[in-house]
Amino acid sequence: MTYKMKPLSCDPVRIKGMSERLIISHYENNYGGAVKRLNLIAEKLAELDYANAPGFLINGLKREELIAMNSMVLHEHFFDSLGESSEPDATLQEALARDFGSAERWRAEFEAMGKALGGGSGWVLLSWSQRDKTLVNQWASDHCHTLAGGTPILALDMYEHSYHIDFGAKAADYVGIFMAAINWPAVRHAYDGVRS
């Protein structure tokens, strides 16, 4: 299978507080790089003689495949998460209140998790747990630490490439800008999709 970049799902000119340059660089270099890397890994795996290949080679390629695949998927969620300022609709407000106590409590936790990753690397994900039928905020220190059976519906990229061009070391400022730019209709669409 050959993986292709999805078209950029947000309009980089309309994201308040983030430059077009930042979003385009992130999309082309980091997301595009993950897709290219995944295709190269897939080629190597297709050529591999599994019966005779050493275990470390198989493990290494499969680990790198997982990293590249999750990077691709999480970046797609990240770009889907960006839009013009909006608020969660009544259904999402109710779900956030049910699973976090209130939408405000969810927001405080999600933001704090993003700020805690500032200066490091990783993701903050609002994910649907199929097992528990609940929304959970999930910390992911890299592209591989995700909730088993969970599906992200909102993704905040906290790798420095996602904010350094505009914010330098001020990761907390970036988190605030991201929170104001959440595309809640897209989050609702993703939420509806995971529950059906």
Short mmCIF file of C-alpha atoms in Angstrom, two decimals:
data_model
loop_
_atom_site.label_atom_id
_atom_site.label_comp_id
_atom_site.label_asym_id
_atom_site.label_seq_id
_atom_site.Cartn_x
_atom_site.Cartn_y
_atom_site.Cartn_z
CA MET A 1 0.00 0.00 0.00
CA THR A 2 1.21 3.49 -0.84
CA TYR A 3 0.24 6.19 1.64
CA LYS A 4 -0.69 9.66 0.41
CA MET A 5 -0.88 12.98 2.21
CA LYS A 6 -4.43 14.11 2.87
CA PRO A 7 -5.14 17.66 1.72
CA LEU A 8 -4.65 20.22 4.48
CA SER A 9 -8.02 20.26 6.25
CA CYS A 10 -7.68 23.71 7.82
CA ASP A 11 -7.21 27.08 6.15
CA PRO A 12 -3.80 28.25 7.44
CA VAL A 13 -4.66 31.89 6.75
CA ARG A 14 -7.69 31.74 9.06
CA ILE A 15 -6.06 30.26 12.19
CA LYS A 16 -5.82 33.20 14.59
CA GLY A 17 -2.51 33.41 16.38
CA MET A 18 -0.63 30.90 14.20
CA SER A 19 1.19 31.99 11.08
CA GLU A 20 0.54 30.49 7.68
CA ARG A 21 4.28 29.75 7.55
CA LEU A 22 4.10 27.67 10.75
CA ILE A 23 1.12 25.61 9.63
CA ILE A 24 2.43 25.01 6.09
CA SER A 25 5.88 24.03 7.40
CA HIS A 26 4.30 21.67 9.92
CA TYR A 27 2.06 20.14 7.25
CA GLU A 28 4.70 19.75 4.54
CA ASN A 29 7.76 18.85 6.60
CA ASN A 30 6.46 16.95 9.62
CA TYR A 31 3.23 15.40 8.38
CA GLY A 32 4.61 14.99 4.84
CA GLY A 33 7.83 13.57 6.26
CA ALA A 34 5.87 10.95 8.24
CA VAL A 35 4.00 9.88 5.10
CA LYS A 36 7.22 9.64 3.06
CA ARG A 37 8.96 7.73 5.84
CA LEU A 38 6.03 5.33 6.14
CA ASN A 39 6.19 4.58 2.41
CA LEU A 40 9.94 3.90 2.58
CA ILE A 41 9.45 1.58 5.55
CA ALA A 42 6.62 -0.22 3.72
CA GLU A 43 8.99 -0.79 0.76
CA LYS A 44 11.63 -2.29 3.06
CA LEU A 45 9.06 -4.52 4.74
CA ALA A 46 7.79 -5.73 1.34
CA GLU A 47 11.35 -6.74 0.39
CA LEU A 48 12.05 -8.49 3.69
CA ASP A 49 12.58 -12.26 3.79
CA TYR A 50 10.81 -12.85 7.11
CA ALA A 51 11.92 -16.48 7.32
CA ASN A 52 15.59 -15.50 7.33
CA ALA A 53 15.66 -11.92 8.61
CA PRO A 54 17.16 -11.38 12.06
CA GLY A 55 14.63 -10.50 14.77
CA PHE A 56 16.22 -7.10 15.49
CA LEU A 57 15.68 -6.07 11.86
CA ILE A 58 12.02 -7.13 11.87
CA ASN A 59 11.43 -5.48 15.26
CA GLY A 60 13.17 -2.28 14.19
CA LEU A 61 11.23 -1.92 10.96
CA LYS A 62 7.89 -2.74 12.63
CA ARG A 63 8.63 -0.22 15.43
CA GLU A 64 9.49 2.46 12.89
CA GLU A 65 6.36 1.59 10.91
CA LEU A 66 4.23 2.15 14.03
CA ILE A 67 5.94 5.47 14.80
CA ALA A 68 5.49 6.76 11.23
CA MET A 69 1.89 5.50 10.94
CA ASN A 70 0.83 7.07 14.24
CA SER A 71 2.64 10.30 13.37
CA MET A 72 0.71 10.42 10.10
CA VAL A 73 -2.66 9.70 11.75
CA LEU A 74 -2.15 12.03 14.74
CA HIS A 75 -1.06 14.88 12.45
CA GLU A 76 -4.25 14.39 10.43
CA HIS A 77 -6.27 14.71 13.65
CA PHE A 78 -4.24 17.79 14.62
CA PHE A 79 -4.95 19.63 11.38
CA ASP A 80 -8.61 18.56 11.51
CA SER A 81 -8.71 20.09 15.01
CA LEU A 82 -7.80 23.58 13.80
CA GLY A 83 -10.34 26.12 12.61
CA GLU A 84 -11.99 29.36 13.51
CA SER A 85 -12.98 30.09 17.06
CA SER A 86 -16.03 28.11 18.15
CA GLU A 87 -17.46 26.36 21.18
CA PRO A 88 -18.49 22.75 21.80
CA ASP A 89 -22.15 22.22 20.91
CA ALA A 90 -24.73 20.94 23.42
CA THR A 91 -23.96 17.27 22.72
CA LEU A 92 -20.24 17.73 23.31
CA GLN A 93 -20.85 19.96 26.35
CA GLU A 94 -22.98 17.16 27.81
CA ALA A 95 -20.36 14.48 27.02
CA LEU A 96 -17.55 16.58 28.53
CA ALA A 97 -19.63 17.22 31.65
CA ARG A 98 -20.49 13.53 31.94
CA ASP A 99 -16.87 12.36 31.64
CA PHE A 100 -14.95 15.23 33.29
CA GLY A 101 -17.46 16.91 35.61
CA SER A 102 -17.80 19.94 33.33
CA ALA A 103 -16.52 21.32 30.03
CA GLU A 104 -14.45 23.81 32.04
CA ARG A 105 -12.83 20.98 34.02
CA TRP A 106 -12.04 19.16 30.76
CA ARG A 107 -10.51 22.33 29.31
CA ALA A 108 -8.39 23.01 32.40
CA GLU A 109 -7.04 19.45 32.36
CA PHE A 110 -6.36 19.40 28.59
CA GLU A 111 -4.59 22.78 28.70
CA ALA A 112 -2.52 21.85 31.75
CA MET A 113 -1.42 18.63 30.07
CA GLY A 114 -0.29 20.59 27.00
CA LYS A 115 1.64 23.10 29.09
CA ALA A 116 3.24 20.25 31.04
CA LEU A 117 4.61 18.85 27.76
CA GLY A 118 6.05 22.28 26.79
CA GLY A 119 9.78 22.06 26.20
CA GLY A 120 9.44 18.33 25.66
CA SER A 121 7.69 16.30 23.04
CA GLY A 122 4.42 14.48 22.66
CA TRP A 123 0.70 14.78 22.19
CA VAL A 124 -2.38 15.63 24.22
CA LEU A 125 -5.36 13.71 22.91
CA LEU A 126 -9.05 13.79 23.68
CA SER A 127 -9.91 10.19 22.89
CA TRP A 128 -12.98 7.99 22.92
CA SER A 129 -12.49 4.82 24.94
CA GLN A 130 -14.50 2.13 23.18
CA ARG A 131 -14.06 -0.12 26.21
CA ASP A 132 -15.53 2.31 28.73
CA LYS A 133 -17.71 4.39 26.37
CA THR A 134 -16.17 7.58 27.74
CA LEU A 135 -14.01 10.48 26.63
CA VAL A 136 -10.54 10.60 28.19
CA ASN A 137 -7.69 13.07 28.03
CA GLN A 138 -4.62 11.13 27.14
CA TRP A 139 -0.95 11.96 27.47
CA ALA A 140 1.24 10.52 24.73
CA SER A 141 4.96 11.13 25.10
CA ASP A 142 5.52 10.09 21.52
CA HIS A 143 3.64 8.70 18.55
CA CYS A 144 3.34 5.24 20.07
CA HIS A 145 1.85 5.76 23.52
CA THR A 146 -1.85 5.79 22.79
CA LEU A 147 -4.83 4.31 24.55
CA ALA A 148 -5.42 0.72 23.45
CA GLY A 149 -8.80 0.67 21.74
CA GLY A 150 -9.00 4.46 21.94
CA THR A 151 -9.75 6.79 19.05
CA PRO A 152 -8.55 10.40 19.15
CA ILE A 153 -11.16 13.03 18.32
CA LEU A 154 -8.98 16.06 19.17
CA ALA A 155 -5.18 16.22 18.99
CA LEU A 156 -2.77 18.84 20.29
CA ASP A 157 0.76 18.39 18.90
CA MET A 158 3.32 19.41 21.52
CA TYR A 159 6.46 18.63 19.55
CA GLU A 160 8.48 21.83 19.17
CA HIS A 161 8.02 21.82 15.37
CA SER A 162 4.33 22.62 15.96
CA TYR A 163 4.98 25.96 17.68
CA HIS A 164 8.64 27.03 17.67
CA ILE A 165 8.52 29.16 14.49
CA ASP A 166 5.85 31.44 16.01
CA PHE A 167 6.25 31.01 19.76
CA GLY A 168 9.87 30.05 20.39
CA ALA A 169 10.06 28.49 23.83
CA LYS A 170 6.67 29.89 24.88
CA ALA A 171 4.77 26.62 24.59
CA ALA A 172 2.07 27.79 27.03
CA ASP A 173 1.16 30.66 24.67
CA TYR A 174 0.81 28.19 21.82
CA VAL A 175 -1.49 25.98 23.93
CA GLY A 176 -3.76 28.96 24.59
CA ILE A 177 -3.88 29.84 20.89
CA PHE A 178 -4.66 26.22 20.00
CA MET A 179 -7.51 26.09 22.52
CA ALA A 180 -9.03 29.21 20.92
CA ALA A 181 -8.71 27.69 17.44
CA ILE A 182 -10.38 24.33 18.07
CA ASN A 183 -12.69 23.40 15.23
CA TRP A 184 -15.53 22.11 17.40
CA PRO A 185 -17.76 21.09 14.48
CA ALA A 186 -14.94 18.79 13.29
CA VAL A 187 -14.52 17.41 16.82
CA ARG A 188 -18.26 16.74 16.96
CA HIS A 189 -18.09 14.96 13.60
CA ALA A 190 -15.26 12.76 14.89
CA TYR A 191 -17.17 12.12 18.14
CA ASP A 192 -20.27 11.05 16.23
CA GLY A 193 -18.12 8.75 14.08
CA VAL A 194 -16.51 6.89 16.99
CA ARG A 195 -19.80 6.30 18.79
CA SER A 196 -21.60 4.81 15.81
#
